[in-house]
Short mmCIF file of C-alpha atoms and ligand atoms in Angstrom, two decimals:
data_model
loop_
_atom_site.label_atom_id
_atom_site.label_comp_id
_atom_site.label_asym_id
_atom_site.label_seq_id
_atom_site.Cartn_x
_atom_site.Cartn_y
_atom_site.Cartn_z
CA UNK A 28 0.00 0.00 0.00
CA UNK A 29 1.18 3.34 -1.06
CA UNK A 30 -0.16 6.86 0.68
CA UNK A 31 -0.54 10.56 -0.80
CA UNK A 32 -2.18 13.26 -0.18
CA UNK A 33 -4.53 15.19 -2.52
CA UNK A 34 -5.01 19.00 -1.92
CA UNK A 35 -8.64 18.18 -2.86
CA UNK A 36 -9.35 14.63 -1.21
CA UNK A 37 -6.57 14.61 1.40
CA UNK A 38 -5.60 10.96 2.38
CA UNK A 39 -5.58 8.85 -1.16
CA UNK A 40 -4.43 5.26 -0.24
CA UNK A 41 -2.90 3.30 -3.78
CA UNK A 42 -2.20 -0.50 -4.61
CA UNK A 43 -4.02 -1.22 -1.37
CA UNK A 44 -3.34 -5.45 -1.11
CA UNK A 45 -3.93 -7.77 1.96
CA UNK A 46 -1.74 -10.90 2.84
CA UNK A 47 -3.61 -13.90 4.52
CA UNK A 48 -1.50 -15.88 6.95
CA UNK A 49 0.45 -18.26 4.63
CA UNK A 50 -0.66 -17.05 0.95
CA UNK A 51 0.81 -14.43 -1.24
CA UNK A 52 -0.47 -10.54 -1.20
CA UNK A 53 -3.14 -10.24 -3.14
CA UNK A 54 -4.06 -7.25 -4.82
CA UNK A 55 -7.82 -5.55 -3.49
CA UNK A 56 -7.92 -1.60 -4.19
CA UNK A 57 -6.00 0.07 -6.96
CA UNK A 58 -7.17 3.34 -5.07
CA UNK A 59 -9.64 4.35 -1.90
CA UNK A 60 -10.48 8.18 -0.89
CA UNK A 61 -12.92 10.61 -0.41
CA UNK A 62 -15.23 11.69 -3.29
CA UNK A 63 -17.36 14.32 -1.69
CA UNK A 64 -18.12 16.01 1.52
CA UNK A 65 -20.98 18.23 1.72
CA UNK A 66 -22.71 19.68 4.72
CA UNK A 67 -26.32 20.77 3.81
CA UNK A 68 -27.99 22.81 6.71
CA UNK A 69 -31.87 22.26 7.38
CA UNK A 70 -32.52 25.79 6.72
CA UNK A 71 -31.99 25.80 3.43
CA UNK A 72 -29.63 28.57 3.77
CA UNK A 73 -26.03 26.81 3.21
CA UNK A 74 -24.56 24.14 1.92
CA UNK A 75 -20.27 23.49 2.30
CA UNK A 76 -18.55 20.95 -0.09
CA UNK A 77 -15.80 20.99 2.03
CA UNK A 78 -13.82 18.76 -0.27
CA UNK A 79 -13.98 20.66 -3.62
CA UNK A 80 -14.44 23.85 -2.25
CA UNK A 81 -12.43 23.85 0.83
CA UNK A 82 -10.09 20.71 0.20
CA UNK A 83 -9.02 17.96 3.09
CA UNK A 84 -5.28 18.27 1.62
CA UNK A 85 -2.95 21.77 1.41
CA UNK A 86 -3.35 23.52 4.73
CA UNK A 87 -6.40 22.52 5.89
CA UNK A 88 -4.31 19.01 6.03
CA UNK A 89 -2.85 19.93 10.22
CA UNK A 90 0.03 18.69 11.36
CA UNK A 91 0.06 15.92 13.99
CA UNK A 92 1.82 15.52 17.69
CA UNK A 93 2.06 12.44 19.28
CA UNK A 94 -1.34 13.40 21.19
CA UNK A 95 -3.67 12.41 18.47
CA UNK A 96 -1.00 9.76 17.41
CA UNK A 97 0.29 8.22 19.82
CA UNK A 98 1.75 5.29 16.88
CA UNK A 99 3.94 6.54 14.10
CA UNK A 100 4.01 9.90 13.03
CA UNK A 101 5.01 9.87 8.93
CA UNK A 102 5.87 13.15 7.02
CA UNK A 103 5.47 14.75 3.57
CA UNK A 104 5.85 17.54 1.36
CA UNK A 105 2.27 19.20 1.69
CA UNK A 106 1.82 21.83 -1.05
CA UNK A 107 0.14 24.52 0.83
CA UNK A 108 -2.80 25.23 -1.27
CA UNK A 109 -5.73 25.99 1.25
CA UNK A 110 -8.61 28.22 1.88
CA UNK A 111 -6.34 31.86 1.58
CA UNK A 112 -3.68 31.34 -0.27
CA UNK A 113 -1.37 29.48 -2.24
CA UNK A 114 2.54 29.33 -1.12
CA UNK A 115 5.65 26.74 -0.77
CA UNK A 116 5.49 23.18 0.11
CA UNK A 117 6.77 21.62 3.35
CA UNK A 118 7.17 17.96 4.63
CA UNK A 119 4.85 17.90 7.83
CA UNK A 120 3.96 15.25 9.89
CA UNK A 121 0.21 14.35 8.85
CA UNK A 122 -0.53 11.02 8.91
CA UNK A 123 -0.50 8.76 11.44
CA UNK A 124 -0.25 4.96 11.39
CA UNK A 125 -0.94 2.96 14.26
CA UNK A 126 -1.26 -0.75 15.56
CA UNK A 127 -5.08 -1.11 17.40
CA UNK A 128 -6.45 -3.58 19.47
CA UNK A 129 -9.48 -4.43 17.48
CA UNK A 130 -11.77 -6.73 20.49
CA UNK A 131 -11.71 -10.22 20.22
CA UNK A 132 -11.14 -11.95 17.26
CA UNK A 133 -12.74 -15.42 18.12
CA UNK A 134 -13.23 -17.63 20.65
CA UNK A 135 -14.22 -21.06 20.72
CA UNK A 136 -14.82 -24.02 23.58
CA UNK A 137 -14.40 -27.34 23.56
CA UNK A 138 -13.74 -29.55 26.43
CA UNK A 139 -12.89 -27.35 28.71
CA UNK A 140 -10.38 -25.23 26.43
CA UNK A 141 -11.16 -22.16 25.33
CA UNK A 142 -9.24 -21.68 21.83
CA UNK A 143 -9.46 -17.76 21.87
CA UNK A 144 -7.68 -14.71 20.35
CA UNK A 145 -7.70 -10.94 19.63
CA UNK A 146 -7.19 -8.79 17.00
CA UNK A 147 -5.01 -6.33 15.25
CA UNK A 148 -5.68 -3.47 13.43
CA UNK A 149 -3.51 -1.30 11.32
CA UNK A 150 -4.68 2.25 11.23
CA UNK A 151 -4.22 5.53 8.89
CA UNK A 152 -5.21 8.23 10.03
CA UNK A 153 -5.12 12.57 9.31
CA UNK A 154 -6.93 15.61 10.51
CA UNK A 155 -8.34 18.09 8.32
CA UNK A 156 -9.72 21.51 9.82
CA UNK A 157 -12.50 22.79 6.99
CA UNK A 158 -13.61 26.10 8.78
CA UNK A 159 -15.17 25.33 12.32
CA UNK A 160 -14.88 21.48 11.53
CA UNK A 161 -12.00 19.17 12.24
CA UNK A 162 -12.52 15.84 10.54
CA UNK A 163 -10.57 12.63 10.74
CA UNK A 164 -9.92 10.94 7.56
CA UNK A 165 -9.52 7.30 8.97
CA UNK A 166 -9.09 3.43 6.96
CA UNK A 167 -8.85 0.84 9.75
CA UNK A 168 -7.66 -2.87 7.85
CA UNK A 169 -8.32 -5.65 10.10
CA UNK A 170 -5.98 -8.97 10.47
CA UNK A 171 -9.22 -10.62 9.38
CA UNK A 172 -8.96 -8.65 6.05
CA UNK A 173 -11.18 -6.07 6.77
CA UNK A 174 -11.12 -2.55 5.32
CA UNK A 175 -13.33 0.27 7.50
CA UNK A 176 -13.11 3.53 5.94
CA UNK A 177 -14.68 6.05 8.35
CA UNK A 178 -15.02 9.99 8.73
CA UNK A 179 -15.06 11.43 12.14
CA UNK A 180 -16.30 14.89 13.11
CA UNK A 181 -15.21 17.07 15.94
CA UNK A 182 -13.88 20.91 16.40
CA UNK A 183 -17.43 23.38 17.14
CA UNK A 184 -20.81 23.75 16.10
CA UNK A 185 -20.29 26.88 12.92
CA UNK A 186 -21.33 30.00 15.03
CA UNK A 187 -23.07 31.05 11.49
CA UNK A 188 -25.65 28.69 11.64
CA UNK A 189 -28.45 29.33 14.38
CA UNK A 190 -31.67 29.58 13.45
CA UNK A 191 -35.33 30.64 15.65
CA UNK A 192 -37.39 27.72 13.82
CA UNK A 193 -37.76 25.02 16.35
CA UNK A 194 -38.29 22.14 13.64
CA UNK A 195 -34.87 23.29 12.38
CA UNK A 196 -32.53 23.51 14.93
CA UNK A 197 -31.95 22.75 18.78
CA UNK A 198 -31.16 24.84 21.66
CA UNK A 199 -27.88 24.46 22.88
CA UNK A 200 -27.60 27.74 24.85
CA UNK A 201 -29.79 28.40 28.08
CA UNK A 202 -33.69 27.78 28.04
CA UNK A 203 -34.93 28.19 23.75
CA UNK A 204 -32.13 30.12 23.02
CA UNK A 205 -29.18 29.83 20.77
CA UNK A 206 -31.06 27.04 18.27
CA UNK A 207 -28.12 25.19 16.58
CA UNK A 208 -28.97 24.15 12.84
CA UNK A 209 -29.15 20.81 12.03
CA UNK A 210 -27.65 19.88 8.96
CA UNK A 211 -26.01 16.27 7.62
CA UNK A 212 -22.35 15.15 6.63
CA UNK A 213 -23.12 13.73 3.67
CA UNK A 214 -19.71 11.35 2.41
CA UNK A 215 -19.02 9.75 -0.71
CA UNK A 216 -15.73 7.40 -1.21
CA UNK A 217 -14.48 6.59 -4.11
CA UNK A 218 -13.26 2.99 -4.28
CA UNK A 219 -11.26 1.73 -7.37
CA UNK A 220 -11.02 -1.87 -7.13
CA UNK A 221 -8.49 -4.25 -8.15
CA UNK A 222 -9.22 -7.37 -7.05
CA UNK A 223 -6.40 -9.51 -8.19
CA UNK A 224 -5.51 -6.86 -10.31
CA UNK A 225 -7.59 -4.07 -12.44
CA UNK A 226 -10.24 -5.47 -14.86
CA UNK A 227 -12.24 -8.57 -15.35
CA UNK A 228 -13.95 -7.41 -11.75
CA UNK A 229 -17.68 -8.27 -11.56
CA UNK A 230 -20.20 -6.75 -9.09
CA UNK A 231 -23.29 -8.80 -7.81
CA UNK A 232 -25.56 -7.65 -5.29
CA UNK A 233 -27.20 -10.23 -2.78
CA UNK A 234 -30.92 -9.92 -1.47
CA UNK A 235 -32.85 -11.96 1.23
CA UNK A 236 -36.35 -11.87 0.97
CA UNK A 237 -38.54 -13.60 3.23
CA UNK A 238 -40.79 -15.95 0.94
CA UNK A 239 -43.89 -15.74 3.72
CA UNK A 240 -43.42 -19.17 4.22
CA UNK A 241 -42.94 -20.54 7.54
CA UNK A 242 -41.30 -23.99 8.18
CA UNK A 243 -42.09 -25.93 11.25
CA UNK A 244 -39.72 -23.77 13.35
CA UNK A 245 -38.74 -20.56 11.50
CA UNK A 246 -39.66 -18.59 8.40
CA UNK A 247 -38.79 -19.40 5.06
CA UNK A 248 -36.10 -17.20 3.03
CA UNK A 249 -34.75 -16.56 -0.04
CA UNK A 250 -31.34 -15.36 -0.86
CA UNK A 251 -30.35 -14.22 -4.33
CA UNK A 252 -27.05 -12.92 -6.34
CA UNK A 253 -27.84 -10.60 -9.00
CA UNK A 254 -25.35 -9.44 -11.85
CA UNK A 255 -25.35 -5.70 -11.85
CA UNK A 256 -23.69 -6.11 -15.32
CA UNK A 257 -23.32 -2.11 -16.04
CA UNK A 258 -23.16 1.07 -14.61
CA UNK A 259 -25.85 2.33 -12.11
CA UNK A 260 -26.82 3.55 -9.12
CA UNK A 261 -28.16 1.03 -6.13
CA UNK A 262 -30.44 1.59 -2.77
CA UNK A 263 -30.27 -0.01 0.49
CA UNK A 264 -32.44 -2.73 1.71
CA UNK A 265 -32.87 -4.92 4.60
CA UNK A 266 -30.47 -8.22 4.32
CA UNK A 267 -29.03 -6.25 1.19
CA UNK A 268 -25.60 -6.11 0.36
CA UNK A 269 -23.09 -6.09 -2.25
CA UNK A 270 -19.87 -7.60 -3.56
CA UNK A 271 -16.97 -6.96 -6.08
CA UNK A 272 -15.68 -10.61 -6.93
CA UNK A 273 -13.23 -11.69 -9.70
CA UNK A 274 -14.36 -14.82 -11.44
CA UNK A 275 -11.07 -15.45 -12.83
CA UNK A 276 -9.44 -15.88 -9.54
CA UNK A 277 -10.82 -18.75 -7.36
CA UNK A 278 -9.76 -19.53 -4.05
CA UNK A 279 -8.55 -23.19 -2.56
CA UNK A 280 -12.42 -24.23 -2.25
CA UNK A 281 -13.07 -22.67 -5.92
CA UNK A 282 -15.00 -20.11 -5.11
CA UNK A 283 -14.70 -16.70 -6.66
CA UNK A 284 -12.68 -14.15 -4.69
CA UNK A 285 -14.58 -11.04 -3.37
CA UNK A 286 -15.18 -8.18 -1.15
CA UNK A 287 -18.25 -7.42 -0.12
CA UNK A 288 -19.65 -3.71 0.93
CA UNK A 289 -21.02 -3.44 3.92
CA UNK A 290 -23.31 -0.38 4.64
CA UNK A 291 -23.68 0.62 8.70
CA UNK A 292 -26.06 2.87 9.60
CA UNK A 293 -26.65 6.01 6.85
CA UNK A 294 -28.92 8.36 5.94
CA UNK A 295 -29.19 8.40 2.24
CA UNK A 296 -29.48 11.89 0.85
CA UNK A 297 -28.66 13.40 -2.28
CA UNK A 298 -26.04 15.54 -2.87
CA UNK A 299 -27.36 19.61 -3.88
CA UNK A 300 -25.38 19.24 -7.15
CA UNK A 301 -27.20 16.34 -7.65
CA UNK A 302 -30.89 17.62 -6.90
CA UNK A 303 -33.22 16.71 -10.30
CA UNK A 304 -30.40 14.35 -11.54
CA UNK A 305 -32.19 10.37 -12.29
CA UNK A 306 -30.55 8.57 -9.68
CA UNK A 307 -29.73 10.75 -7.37
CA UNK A 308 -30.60 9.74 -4.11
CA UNK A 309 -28.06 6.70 -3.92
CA UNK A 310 -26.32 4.24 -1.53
CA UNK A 311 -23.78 3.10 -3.45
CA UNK A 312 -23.14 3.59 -7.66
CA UNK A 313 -20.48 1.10 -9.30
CA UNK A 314 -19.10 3.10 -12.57
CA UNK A 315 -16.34 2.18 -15.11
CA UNK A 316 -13.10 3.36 -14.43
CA UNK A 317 -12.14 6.51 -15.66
CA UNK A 318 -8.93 9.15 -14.64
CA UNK A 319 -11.60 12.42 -15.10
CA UNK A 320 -14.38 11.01 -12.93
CA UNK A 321 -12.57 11.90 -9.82
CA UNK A 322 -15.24 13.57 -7.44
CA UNK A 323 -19.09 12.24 -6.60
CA UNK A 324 -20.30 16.25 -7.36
CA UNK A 325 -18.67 19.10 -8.39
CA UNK A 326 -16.59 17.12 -10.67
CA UNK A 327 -14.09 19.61 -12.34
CA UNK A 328 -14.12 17.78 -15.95
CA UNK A 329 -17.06 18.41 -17.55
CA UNK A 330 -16.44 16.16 -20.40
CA UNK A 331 -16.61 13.61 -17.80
CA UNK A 332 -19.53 14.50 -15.98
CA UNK A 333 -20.55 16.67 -13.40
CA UNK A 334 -20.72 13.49 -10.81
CA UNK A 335 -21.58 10.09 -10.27
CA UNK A 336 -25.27 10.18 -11.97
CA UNK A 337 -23.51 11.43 -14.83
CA UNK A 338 -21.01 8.88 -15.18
CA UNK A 339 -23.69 5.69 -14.69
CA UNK A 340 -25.98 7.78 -17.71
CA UNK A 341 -24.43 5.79 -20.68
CA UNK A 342 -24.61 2.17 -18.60
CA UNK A 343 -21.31 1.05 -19.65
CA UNK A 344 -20.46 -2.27 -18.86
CA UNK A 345 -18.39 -2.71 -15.70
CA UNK A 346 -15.21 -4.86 -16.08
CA UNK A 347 -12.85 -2.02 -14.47
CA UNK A 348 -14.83 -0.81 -11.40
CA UNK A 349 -15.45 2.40 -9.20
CA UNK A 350 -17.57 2.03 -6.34
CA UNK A 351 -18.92 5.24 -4.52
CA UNK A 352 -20.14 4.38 -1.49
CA UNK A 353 -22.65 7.53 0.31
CA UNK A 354 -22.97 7.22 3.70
CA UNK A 355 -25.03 10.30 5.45
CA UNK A 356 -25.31 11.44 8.96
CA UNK A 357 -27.51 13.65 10.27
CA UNK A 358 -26.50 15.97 12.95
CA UNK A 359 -28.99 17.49 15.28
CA UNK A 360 -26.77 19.76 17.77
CA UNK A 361 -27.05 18.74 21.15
CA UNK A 362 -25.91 20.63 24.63
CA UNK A 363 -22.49 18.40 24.64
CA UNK A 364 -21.81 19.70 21.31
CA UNK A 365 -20.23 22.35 23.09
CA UNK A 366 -17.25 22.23 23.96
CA UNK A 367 -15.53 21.26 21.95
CA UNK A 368 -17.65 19.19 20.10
CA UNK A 369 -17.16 15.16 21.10
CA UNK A 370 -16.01 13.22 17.78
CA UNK A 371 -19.73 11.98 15.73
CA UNK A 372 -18.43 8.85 12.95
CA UNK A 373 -19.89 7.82 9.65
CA UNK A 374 -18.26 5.18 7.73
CA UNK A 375 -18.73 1.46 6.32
CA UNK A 376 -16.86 -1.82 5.86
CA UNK A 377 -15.71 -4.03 3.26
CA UNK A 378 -15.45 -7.41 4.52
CA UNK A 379 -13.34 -10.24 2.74
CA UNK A 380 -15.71 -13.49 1.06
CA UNK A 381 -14.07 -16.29 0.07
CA UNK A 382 -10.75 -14.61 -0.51
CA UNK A 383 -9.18 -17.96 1.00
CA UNK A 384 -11.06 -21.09 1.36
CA UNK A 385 -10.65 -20.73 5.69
CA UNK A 386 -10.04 -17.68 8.14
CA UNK A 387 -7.13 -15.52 7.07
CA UNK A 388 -5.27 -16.84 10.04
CA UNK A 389 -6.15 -20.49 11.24
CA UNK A 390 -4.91 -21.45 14.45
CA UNK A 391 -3.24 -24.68 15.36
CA UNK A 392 -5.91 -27.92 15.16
CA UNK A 393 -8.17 -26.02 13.12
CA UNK A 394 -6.23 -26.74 10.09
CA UNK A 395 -8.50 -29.47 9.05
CA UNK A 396 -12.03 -27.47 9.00
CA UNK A 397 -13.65 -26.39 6.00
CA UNK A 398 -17.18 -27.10 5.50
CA UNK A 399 -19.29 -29.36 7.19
CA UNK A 400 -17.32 -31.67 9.72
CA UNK A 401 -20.61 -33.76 10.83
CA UNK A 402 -19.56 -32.81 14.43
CA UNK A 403 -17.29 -30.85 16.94
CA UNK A 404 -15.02 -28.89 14.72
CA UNK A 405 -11.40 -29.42 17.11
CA UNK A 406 -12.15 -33.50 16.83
CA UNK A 407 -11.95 -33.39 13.48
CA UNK A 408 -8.62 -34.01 12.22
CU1 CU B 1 -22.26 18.34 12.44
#
C-alpha cells in the first residue's frame, strides 16, 4: 500500500493489497479516498462541499503531535494550497499509522479449552480543519482482512448557523435560546477496485427476501445474487448487500474471490449538485473506471460529468470498477456539542468473502475445518 495526499481529497491510499496468513499478497484496491463532503444545513440557507471547495489536503491538512497519534508519526511535502492562499510546500507530519487492538477476534470451547484470540488493526489516520470542523480521515484494515473507511467529526458547532425555527434547529444555549442548525455530513468514497488486479472485476448484489413461508420452526427465506452487469446507481435494503468478486481468480475451495460492501447505519441523501439528476438519491453507484471522474459532485471535468449520476448515464459495462459508497449522517446539535464538540463517525466496511477457502489466520488444530465436519469442529482431524 502506497499513501498521498490530494489538496482536494486529502488521504488517497494506492495498490491497497492484503496478505492472509500463509498465501501471497493479493491485490484488493487500486485506489480508496474521499469523493465528496458536503454539509447541507436544514434551513436551506447553506450548503459546504468541504472537499472541492475547501479541500481535506494543502493547509487545511494539520500537522500531527504524538497526542492524536500516539503510533507513528510519517511526514510529507504538503503543497500549501488551502482556503487563503497558495505558497511553498513543506514535509509535515500528517498522517498517522498505528497498531489497534481491534476486540476479540474469536473464541471457541471445547472440552474445557477455550481456543481464543484478539485482533489487530492497522490504522491511517489525518486531521483536516475545513472552517469550524476538524474531521478525521480514517481506513482501519483488520488482520481478518477487513477494510473500514470512516469519517469522524469534531472541532465546534459553525457560530453562522443558528436559526429561531424550532423544527430546524436545537437549543444548545440556556432555556430556547441559541437554536443550533441541524444539517447532515453527507460522504461519498471513491473505491477503485483491483481485485487480483484491475479489470475482469464483476459486481453482484445479494438480497434476502422472506418468501412468507414458515417452516415448522422458522420462516422461510430466499437469498439471491444478481449481476449488476453495467453502470448504475443502487439503494439499500434490509439483508441487502453487495460484492466486487473476480471470477477469474478462485480460491482453494473454488469459489470466486470477493469483497463485499457493507453499509452501517446512513442516511441516504442526495447531494445539492445532484438535486433533479435520475438517480440521485443513492447508496452506493459502481461506474467504469475513468482518470476524469474523480469527485461524486462538483466534478471539475465536464467532459466527464458533473458526478456520479452522470457517469452511470451511458450504462457502460463494468469490467474495471469504481464504487462510490454515500454514507449520510444527520447531525442534530445537542448541549455536549459544546465544547468542543465530542467526535460523531460515519463510515462502512468491506469485509473479505471467500478470498481464501478458511479464516485468514487459522490457528493450530483447526487446520483441518472447512465445510461441514458432521460434528465438533477441534475432533476433526
Ligand atoms: Cu455536524
Amino acid at each position: 500500500m502506497c499513501w498521498r495526499v490530494e489538496p482536494d481529497q486529502g488521504l488517497v491510499l494506492d495498490d491497497v493489497r492484503f496478505a492472509p496468513a500463509g498465501h501471497e499478497a493479493v491485490p484488493v484496491l487500486a485506489s480508496m479516498t474521499m469523493g465528496q463532503l458536503e454539509v447541507p444545513y436544514d434551513t436551506g440557507l447553506r450548503t459546504t462541499e468541504d472537499i472541492t471547495t475547501h479541500g481535506f489536503g494543502g493547509r487545511n491538512l494539520r500537522s500531527l503531535t504524538p497526542t492524536e497519534c500516539p503510533g507513528t508519526l510519517r511526514s510529507v511535502v504538503v503543497p500549501d494550497f488551502g482556503d487563503v492562499a497558495v505558497g511553498d510546500g513543506a514535509a509535515r507530519p500528517v498522517l498517522c499509522e498505528e497498531v489497534v487492538d481491534g476486540g476479540i477476534a474469536y473464541r471457541s470451547e471445547e472440552g474445557g479449552t477455550a481456543l481464543v484470540a484478539r485482533k489487530d488493526e492497522l490504522r491511517l489516520s489525518t486531521v483536516s480543519k475545513v472552517g469550524w470542523y476538524e474531521y478525521v480521515t480514517q481506513y482501519t484494515f483488520g488482520a481478518d482482512g477487513s477494510i473500514r473507511p470512516e469519517l469522524g467529526a469534531t472541532g465546534d458547532l459553525s457560530p453562522d448557523d443558528y436559526t429561531d425555527d424550532p423544527a430546524r434547529g436545537w437549543p444548545v444555549g440556556p432555556g430556547g435560546t441559541d437554536r443550533a442548525a441541524s444539517h447532515a455530513h453527507n460522504a461519498v468514497w471513491r473505491l477503485h477496485w483491483a481485485l487480483g488486479g484491475r479489470g475482469g472485476q464483476v459486481v453482484e448484489q445479494y438480497d434476502a427476501v422472506p418468501t412468507g413461508e414458515h417452516g415448522p420452526r422458522s420462516p422461510v427465506l430466499d437469498g439471491t445474487l444478481a449481476r449488476l452487469k453495467t453502470e448504475q446507481v443502487v439503494t439499500k435494503a434490509d439483508r441487502r448487500w453487495w460484492r466486487v468478486a473476480r471470477p477469474g481468480l478462485r480460491n482453494a475451495d473454488g469459489h470466486p474471490v470477493s469483497y463485499q460492501i457493507d453499509l452501517g447505519p446512513t442516511a441516504t441523501f442526495e447531494l445539492t449538485a445532484d438535486h433533479g439528476h435520475e438517480g440521485a438519491g443513492y447508496d452506493v453507484a459502481f461506474s467504469e473506471a475513468s482518470g476524469c471522474q474523480v469527485f461524486a459532485s462538483a466534478n471539475d471535468d465536464v467532459r466527464c460529468g458533473r458526478g456520479v449520476p452522470d457517469f452511470v448515464a451511458d450504462a457502460q459495462p463494468l469490467d474495471d470498477v469504481v464504487a462510490w459508497v454515500a454514507v449520510g449522517f444527520h447531525h442534530v446539535p445537542r448541549d455536549e456539542d459544546q465544547s468542543p464538540m465530542e467526535m460523531h463517525w460515519q463510515g462502512f466496511t468491506l469485509t473479505p468473502r471467500d478470498l481464501v477457502a478458511q479464516r485468514a489466520d487459522v490457528p493450530p488444530g483447526r487446520e483441518a475445518v472447512n465445510g461441514d465436519v458432521q460434528g465438533e469442529p477441534a475432533r476433526h482431524r
